[in-house]
CSV table of C-alpha atoms (C1' of nucleotides) in Angstrom, one decimal:
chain,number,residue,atom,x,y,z
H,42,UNK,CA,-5.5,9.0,17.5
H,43,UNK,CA,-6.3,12.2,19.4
H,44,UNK,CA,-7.4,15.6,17.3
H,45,UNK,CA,-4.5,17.7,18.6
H,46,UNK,CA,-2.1,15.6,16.4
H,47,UNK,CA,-4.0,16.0,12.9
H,48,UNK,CA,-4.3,19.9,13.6
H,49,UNK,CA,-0.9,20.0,14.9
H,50,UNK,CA,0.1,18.6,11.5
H,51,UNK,CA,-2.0,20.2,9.5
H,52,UNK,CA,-1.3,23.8,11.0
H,53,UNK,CA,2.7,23.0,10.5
H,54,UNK,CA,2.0,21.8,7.1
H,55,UNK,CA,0.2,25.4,6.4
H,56,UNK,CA,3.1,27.1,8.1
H,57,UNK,CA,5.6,25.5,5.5
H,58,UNK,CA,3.4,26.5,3.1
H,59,UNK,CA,3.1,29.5,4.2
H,60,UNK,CA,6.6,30.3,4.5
H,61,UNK,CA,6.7,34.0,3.9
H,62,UNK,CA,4.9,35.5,6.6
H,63,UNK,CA,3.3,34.6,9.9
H,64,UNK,CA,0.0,33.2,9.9
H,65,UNK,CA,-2.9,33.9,12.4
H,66,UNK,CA,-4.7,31.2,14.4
H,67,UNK,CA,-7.5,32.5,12.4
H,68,UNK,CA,-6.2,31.8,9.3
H,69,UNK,CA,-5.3,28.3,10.2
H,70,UNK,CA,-8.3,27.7,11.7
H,71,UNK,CA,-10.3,28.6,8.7
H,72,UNK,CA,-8.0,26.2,6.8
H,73,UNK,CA,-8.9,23.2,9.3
H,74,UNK,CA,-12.3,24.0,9.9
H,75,UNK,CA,-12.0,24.6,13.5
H,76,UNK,CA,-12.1,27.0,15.9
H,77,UNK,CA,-9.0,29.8,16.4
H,78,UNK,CA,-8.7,28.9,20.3
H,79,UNK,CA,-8.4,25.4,19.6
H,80,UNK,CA,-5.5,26.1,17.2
H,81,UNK,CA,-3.9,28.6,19.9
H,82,UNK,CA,-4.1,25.7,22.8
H,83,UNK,CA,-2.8,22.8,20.4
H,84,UNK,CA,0.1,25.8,18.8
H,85,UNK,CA,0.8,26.6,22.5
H,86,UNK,CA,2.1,22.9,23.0
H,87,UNK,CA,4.1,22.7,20.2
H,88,UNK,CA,5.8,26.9,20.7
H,89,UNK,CA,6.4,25.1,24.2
H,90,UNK,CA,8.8,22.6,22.3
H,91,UNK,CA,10.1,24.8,20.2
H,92,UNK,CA,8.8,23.8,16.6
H,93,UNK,CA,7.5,27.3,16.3
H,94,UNK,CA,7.7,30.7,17.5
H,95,UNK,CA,4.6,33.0,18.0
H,96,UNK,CA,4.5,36.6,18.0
H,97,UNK,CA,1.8,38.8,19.3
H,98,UNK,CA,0.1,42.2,18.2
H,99,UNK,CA,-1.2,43.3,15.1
H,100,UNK,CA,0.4,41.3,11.9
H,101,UNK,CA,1.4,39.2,13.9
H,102,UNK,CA,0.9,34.7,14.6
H,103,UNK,CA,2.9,31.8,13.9
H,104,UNK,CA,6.4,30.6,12.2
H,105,UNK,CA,7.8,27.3,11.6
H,106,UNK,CA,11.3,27.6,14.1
H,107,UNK,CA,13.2,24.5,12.0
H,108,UNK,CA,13.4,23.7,8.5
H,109,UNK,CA,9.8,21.8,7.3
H,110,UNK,CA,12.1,18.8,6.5
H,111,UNK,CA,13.9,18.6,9.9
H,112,UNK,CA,10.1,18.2,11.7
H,113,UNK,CA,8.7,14.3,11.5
H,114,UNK,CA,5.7,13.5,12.2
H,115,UNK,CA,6.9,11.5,15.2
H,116,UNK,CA,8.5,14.7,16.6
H,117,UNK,CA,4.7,16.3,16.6
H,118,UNK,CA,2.8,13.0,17.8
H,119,UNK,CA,5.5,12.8,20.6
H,120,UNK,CA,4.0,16.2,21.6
H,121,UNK,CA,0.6,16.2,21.3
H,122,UNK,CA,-0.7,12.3,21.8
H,123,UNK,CA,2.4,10.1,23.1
H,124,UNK,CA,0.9,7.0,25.2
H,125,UNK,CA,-2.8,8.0,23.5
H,126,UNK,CA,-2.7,4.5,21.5
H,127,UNK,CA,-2.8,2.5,25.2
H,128,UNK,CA,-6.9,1.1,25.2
H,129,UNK,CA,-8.1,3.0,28.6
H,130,UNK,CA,-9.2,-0.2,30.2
H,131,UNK,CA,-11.7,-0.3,33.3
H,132,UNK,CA,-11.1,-0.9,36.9
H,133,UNK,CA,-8.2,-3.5,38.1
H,134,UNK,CA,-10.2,-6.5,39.8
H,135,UNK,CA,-8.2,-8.4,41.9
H,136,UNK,CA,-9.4,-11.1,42.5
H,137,UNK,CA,-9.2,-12.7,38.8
H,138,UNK,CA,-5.6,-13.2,37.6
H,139,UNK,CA,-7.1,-12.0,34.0
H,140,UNK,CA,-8.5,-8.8,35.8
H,141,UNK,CA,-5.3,-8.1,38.0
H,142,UNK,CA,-2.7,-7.8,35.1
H,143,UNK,CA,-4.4,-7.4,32.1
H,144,UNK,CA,-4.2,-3.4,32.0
H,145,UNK,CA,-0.6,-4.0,32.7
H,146,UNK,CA,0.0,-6.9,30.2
H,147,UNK,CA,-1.7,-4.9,27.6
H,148,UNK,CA,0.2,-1.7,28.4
H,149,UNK,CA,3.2,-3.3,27.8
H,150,UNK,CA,2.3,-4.7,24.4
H,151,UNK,CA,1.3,-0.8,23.3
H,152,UNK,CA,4.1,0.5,24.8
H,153,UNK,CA,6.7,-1.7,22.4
H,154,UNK,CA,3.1,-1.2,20.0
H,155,UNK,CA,4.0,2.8,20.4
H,156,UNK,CA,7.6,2.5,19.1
H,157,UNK,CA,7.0,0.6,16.2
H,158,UNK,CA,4.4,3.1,15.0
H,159,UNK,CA,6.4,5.6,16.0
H,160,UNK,CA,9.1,4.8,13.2
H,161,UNK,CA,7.1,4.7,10.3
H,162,UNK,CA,5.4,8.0,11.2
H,163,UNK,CA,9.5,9.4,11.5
H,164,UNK,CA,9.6,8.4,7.7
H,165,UNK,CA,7.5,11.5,7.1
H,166,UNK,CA,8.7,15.3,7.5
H,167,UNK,CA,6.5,17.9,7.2
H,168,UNK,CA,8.2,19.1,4.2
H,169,UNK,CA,6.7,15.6,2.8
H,170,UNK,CA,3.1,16.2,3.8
H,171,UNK,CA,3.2,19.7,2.0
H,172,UNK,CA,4.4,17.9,-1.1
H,173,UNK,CA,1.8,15.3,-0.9
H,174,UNK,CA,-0.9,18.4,-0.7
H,175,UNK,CA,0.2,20.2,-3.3
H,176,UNK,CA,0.8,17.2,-5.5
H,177,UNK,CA,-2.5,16.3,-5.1
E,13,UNK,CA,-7.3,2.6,20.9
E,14,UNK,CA,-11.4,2.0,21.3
E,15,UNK,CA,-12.4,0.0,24.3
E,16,UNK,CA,-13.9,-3.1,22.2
E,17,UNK,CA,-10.2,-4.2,21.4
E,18,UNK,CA,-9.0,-4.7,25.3
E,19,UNK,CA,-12.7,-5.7,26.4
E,20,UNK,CA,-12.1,-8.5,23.5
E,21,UNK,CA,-8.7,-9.6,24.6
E,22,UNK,CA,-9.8,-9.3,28.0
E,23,UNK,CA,-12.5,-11.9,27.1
E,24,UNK,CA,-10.5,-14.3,25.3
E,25,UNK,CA,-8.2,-14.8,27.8
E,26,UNK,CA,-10.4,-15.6,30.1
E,27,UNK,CA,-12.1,-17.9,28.0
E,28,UNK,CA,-8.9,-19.1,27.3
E,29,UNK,CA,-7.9,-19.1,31.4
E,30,UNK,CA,-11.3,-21.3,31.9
E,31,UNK,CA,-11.5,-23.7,29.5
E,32,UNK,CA,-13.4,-26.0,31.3
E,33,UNK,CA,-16.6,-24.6,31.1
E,34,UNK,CA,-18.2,-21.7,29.2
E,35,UNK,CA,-17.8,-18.5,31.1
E,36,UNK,CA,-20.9,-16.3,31.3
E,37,UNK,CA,-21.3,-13.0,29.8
E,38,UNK,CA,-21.9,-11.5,34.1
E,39,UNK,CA,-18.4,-13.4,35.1
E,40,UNK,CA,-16.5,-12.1,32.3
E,41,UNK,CA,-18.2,-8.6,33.3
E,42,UNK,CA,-17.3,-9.0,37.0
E,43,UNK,CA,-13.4,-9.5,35.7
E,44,UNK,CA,-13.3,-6.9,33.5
E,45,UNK,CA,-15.4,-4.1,35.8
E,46,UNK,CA,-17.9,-3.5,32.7
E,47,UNK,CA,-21.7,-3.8,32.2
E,48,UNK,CA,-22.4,-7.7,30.8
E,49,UNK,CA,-24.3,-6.0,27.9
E,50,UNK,CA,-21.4,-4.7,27.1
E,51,UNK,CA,-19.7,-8.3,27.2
E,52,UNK,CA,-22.7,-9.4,25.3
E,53,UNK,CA,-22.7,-6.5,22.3
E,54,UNK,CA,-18.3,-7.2,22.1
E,55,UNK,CA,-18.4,-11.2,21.7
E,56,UNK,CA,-21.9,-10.8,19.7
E,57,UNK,CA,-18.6,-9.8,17.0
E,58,UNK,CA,-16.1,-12.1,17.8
E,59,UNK,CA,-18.9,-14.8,17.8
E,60,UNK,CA,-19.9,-13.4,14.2
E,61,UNK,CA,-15.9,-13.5,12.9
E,62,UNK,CA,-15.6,-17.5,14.5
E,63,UNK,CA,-13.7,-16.6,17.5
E,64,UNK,CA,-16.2,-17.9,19.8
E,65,UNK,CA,-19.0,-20.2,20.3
E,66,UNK,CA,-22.3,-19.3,22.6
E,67,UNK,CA,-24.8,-21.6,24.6
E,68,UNK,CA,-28.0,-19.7,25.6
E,69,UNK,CA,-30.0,-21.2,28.6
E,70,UNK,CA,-29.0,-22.0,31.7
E,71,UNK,CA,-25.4,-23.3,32.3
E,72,UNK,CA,-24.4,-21.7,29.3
E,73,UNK,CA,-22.3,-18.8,28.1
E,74,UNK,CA,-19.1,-18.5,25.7
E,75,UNK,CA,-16.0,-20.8,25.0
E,76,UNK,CA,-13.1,-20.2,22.4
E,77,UNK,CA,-13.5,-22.1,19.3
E,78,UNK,CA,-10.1,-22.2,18.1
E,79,UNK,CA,-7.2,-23.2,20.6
E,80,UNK,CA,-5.7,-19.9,22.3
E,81,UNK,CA,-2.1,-20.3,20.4
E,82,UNK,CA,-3.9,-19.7,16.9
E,83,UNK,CA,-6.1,-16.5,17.9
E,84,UNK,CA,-3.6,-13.1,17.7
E,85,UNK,CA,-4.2,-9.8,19.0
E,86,UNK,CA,-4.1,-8.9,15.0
E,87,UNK,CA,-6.8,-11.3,14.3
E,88,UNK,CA,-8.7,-9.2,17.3
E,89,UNK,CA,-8.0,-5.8,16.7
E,90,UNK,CA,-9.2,-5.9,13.2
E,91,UNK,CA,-12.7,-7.6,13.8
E,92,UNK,CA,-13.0,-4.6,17.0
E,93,UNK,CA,-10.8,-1.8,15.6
E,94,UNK,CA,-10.1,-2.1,12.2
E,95,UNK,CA,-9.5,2.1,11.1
E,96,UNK,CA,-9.7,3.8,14.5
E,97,UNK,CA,-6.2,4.3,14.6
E,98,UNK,CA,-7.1,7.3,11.9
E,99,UNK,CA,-6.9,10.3,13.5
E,100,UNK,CA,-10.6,12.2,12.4
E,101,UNK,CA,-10.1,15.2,10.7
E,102,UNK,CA,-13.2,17.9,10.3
E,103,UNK,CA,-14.2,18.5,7.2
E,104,UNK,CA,-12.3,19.7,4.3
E,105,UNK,CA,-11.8,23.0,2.9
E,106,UNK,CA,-11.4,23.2,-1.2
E,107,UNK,CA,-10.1,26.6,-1.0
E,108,UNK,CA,-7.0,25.8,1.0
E,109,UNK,CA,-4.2,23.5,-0.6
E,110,UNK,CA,-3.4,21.8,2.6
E,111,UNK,CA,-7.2,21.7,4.1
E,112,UNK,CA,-8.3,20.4,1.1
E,113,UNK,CA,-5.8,17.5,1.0
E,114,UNK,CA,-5.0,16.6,4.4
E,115,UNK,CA,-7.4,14.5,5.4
E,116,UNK,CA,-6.6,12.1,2.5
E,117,UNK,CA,-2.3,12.7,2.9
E,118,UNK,CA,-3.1,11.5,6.5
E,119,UNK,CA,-5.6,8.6,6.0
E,120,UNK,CA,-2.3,7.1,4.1
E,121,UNK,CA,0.4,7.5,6.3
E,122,UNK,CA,-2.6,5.7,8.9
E,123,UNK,CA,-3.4,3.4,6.7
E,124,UNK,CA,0.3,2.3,6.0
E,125,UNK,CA,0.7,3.0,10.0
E,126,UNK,CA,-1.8,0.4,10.8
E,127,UNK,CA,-0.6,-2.5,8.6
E,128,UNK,CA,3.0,-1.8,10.7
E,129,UNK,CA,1.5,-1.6,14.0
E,130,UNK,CA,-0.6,-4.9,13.1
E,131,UNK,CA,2.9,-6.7,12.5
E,132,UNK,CA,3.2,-6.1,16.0
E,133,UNK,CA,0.2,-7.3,17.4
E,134,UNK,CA,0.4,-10.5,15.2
E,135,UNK,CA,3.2,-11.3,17.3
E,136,UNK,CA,1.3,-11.6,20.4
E,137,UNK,CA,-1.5,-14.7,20.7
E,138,UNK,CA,-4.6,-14.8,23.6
E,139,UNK,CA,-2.0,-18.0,24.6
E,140,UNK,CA,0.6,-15.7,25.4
E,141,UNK,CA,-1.9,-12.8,26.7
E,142,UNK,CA,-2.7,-15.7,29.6
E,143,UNK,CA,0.7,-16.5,30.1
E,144,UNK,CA,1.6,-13.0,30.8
E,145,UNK,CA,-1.3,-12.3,33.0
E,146,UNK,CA,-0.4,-15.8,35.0
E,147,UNK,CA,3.1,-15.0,35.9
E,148,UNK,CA,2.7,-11.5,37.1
I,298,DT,C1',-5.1,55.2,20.3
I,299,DA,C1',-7.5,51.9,17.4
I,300,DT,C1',-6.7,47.5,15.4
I,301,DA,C1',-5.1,42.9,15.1
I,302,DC,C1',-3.1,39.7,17.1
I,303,DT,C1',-1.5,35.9,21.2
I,304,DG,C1',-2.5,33.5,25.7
I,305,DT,C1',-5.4,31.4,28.7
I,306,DA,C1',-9.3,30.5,31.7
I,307,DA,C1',-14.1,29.7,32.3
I,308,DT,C1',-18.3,28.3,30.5
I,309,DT,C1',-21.5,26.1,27.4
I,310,DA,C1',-22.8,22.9,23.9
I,311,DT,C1',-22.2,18.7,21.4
I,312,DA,C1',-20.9,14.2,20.5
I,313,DA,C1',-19.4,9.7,22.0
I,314,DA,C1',-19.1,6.1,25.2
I,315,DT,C1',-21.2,3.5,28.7
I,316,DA,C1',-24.7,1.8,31.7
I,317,DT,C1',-29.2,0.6,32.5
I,318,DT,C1',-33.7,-1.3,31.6
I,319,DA,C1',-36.6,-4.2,29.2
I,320,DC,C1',-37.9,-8.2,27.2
I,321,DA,C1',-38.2,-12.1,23.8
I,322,DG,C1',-36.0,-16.5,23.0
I,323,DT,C1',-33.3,-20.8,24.7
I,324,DT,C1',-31.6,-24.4,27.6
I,325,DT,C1',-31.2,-26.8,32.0
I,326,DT,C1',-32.9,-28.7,36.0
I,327,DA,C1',-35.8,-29.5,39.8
M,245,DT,C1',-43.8,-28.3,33.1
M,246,DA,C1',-42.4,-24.3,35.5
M,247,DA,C1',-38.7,-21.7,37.5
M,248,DA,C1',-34.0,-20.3,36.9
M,249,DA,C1',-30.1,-19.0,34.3
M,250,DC,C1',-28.6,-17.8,30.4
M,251,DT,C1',-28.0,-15.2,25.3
M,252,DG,C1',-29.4,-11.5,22.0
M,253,DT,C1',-30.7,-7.1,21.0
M,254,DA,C1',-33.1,-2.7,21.1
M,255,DA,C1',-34.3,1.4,23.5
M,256,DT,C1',-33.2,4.8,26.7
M,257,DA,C1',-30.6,7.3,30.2
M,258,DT,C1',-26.4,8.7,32.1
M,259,DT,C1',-21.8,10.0,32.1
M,260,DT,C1',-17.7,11.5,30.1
M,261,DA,C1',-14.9,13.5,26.6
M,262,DT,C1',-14.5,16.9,22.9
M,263,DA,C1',-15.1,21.0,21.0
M,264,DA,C1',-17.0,25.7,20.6
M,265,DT,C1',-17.8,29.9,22.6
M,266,DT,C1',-17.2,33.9,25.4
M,267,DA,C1',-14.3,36.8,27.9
M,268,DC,C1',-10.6,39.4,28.7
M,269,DA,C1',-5.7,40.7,29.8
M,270,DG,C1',-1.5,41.5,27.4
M,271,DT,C1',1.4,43.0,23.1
M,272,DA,C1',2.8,44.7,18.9
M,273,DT,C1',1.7,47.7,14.7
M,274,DA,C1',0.4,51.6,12.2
DNA sequence: TATACTGTAATTATAAATATTACAGTTTTA
DNA sequence: TAAAACTGTAATATTTATAATTACAGTATA
C-alpha cells in the first residue's frame, strides 16, 4: 500500500479531531512525522475530490467538507492508491505463452482482488478510526 | 504488491506449463524478463516452504512438487508477501492522539484486510493460472 | 505591511529494488 | 576425469522510487 493513503487517513482522522478549527499542514505534519509539503501534495488530491476544503492566508489550512462518518476509507484509497495493489511485473515476452499473458492474467485476478479489499476497507469511516485513537 | 509474489506465480506456472523436465533458473528468467539470481533468491523460498524441488548440476533446475491444482495463489502470497499489504507508517508521535495510535488502528484494519483479500486468492490455483495464460 | 498560511515546481537526498559479478559446490556427459 | 551446465548465496553496483528540502508566487488576517 502506497504512503499517500495512511497520511491521507491519518490527516482526515486529525481533521475530525480537530473539528473546531482549521488545521495547518504543519500541524498535521508534525502529527505524522512528515514533512508539511508532502501533506499539502497528498491534501491537494483529496481538496480535488472534495473531502475537504483549504483556505489560505494567515489562520488559515484544512477542514473536513462531509461529516467524519460519511468518509470510508475506500472513498480515500480510491483517491490516493486505486490499482496500487496490481504486482508491477516486468517486460511481456512473447514468445512463452507464460510470459505473454501472465501480466494480464494476474491483472485480472487483482483487479476482482481490488474490489473485495475494497469492501472491507468501506466498513470503516473516518469517524471510526478517530474512535479507535482515542479509545486507545 | 512486492515483486516476489508475481515472479513466484510466474515461476510455478511455468513449472507447471513444462512438466516434463525441470526448467532452469536462466529459462524461467528469459520468460519472465528478470535476472536468474533473482529466479534463484524467489524459489530458494518456495523451495524452503515445499513448493518446489531443485537438481544442481547439469541438466538440472526446478520442478513442482505438489500437482499444480493443489498449490493456490494464497499458499504463494503468504510464503512471498505475507504483511506487505500494510501500508508503512513513519514513526509515531505520543503527543498526538491520532499520531500516536494510527499506526496500530491501521495495522488492524490491514491485518483483517489481508485475511479478506487471501479468500480471494485462495480461489485461484497455479492450475488455473496456466489455464488462463493458455487460452489467451 | 508583516505574518502565517496554501499551492506547486524544482532539486537534492535517502531508501528500496534490481542487476551484476563472483565463486564454491553438484551433477551430467563426453 | 575434465569440461559443461547447473544451484546456492554473498557482495557490490546500479537503477528506480520515495521523501525531504528549498524556493517562491499567491492569499488572507491582523
Amino acid at each position: 500500500m502506497n504512503s499517500h493513503f495512511s497520511l491521507a487517513v491519518h490527516s482526515l482522522t486529525l481533521l475530525a479531531h480537530q473539528s473546531e478549527r482549521a488545521a495547518s499542514s504543519s500541524f498535521i505534519a508534525e502529527s505524522a512525522s512528515v514533512h508539511p509539503v508532502r501533506i499539502r501534495k497528498v491534501l491537494s488530491l483529496l481538496k480535488q475530490h472534495g473531502l475537504i476544503r483549504s483556505k489560505e492566508g494567515a489562520g488559515g489550512g484544512f477542514v473536513l467538507s462531509r461529516p467524519p462518518e460519511a468518509v470510508t476509507l475506500w472513498d480515500v484509497y480510491q483517491i490516493t492508491s486505486k490499482g496500487t495493489l496490481q504486482p508491477r511485473c516486468p517486460e511481456e515476452n512473447p514468445s512463452c505463452d507464460v510470459g505473454a499473458n501472465m501480466k494480464h492474467v494476474l491483472g485480472g485476478v487483482f483487479s476482482d482482488g481490488e474490489s473485495v479489499f475494497g469492501e472491507h476497507l468501506d466498513q470503516y469511516t473516518i469517524a471510526d478510526m478517530l474512535k479507535k485513537c482515542i479509545t486507545n
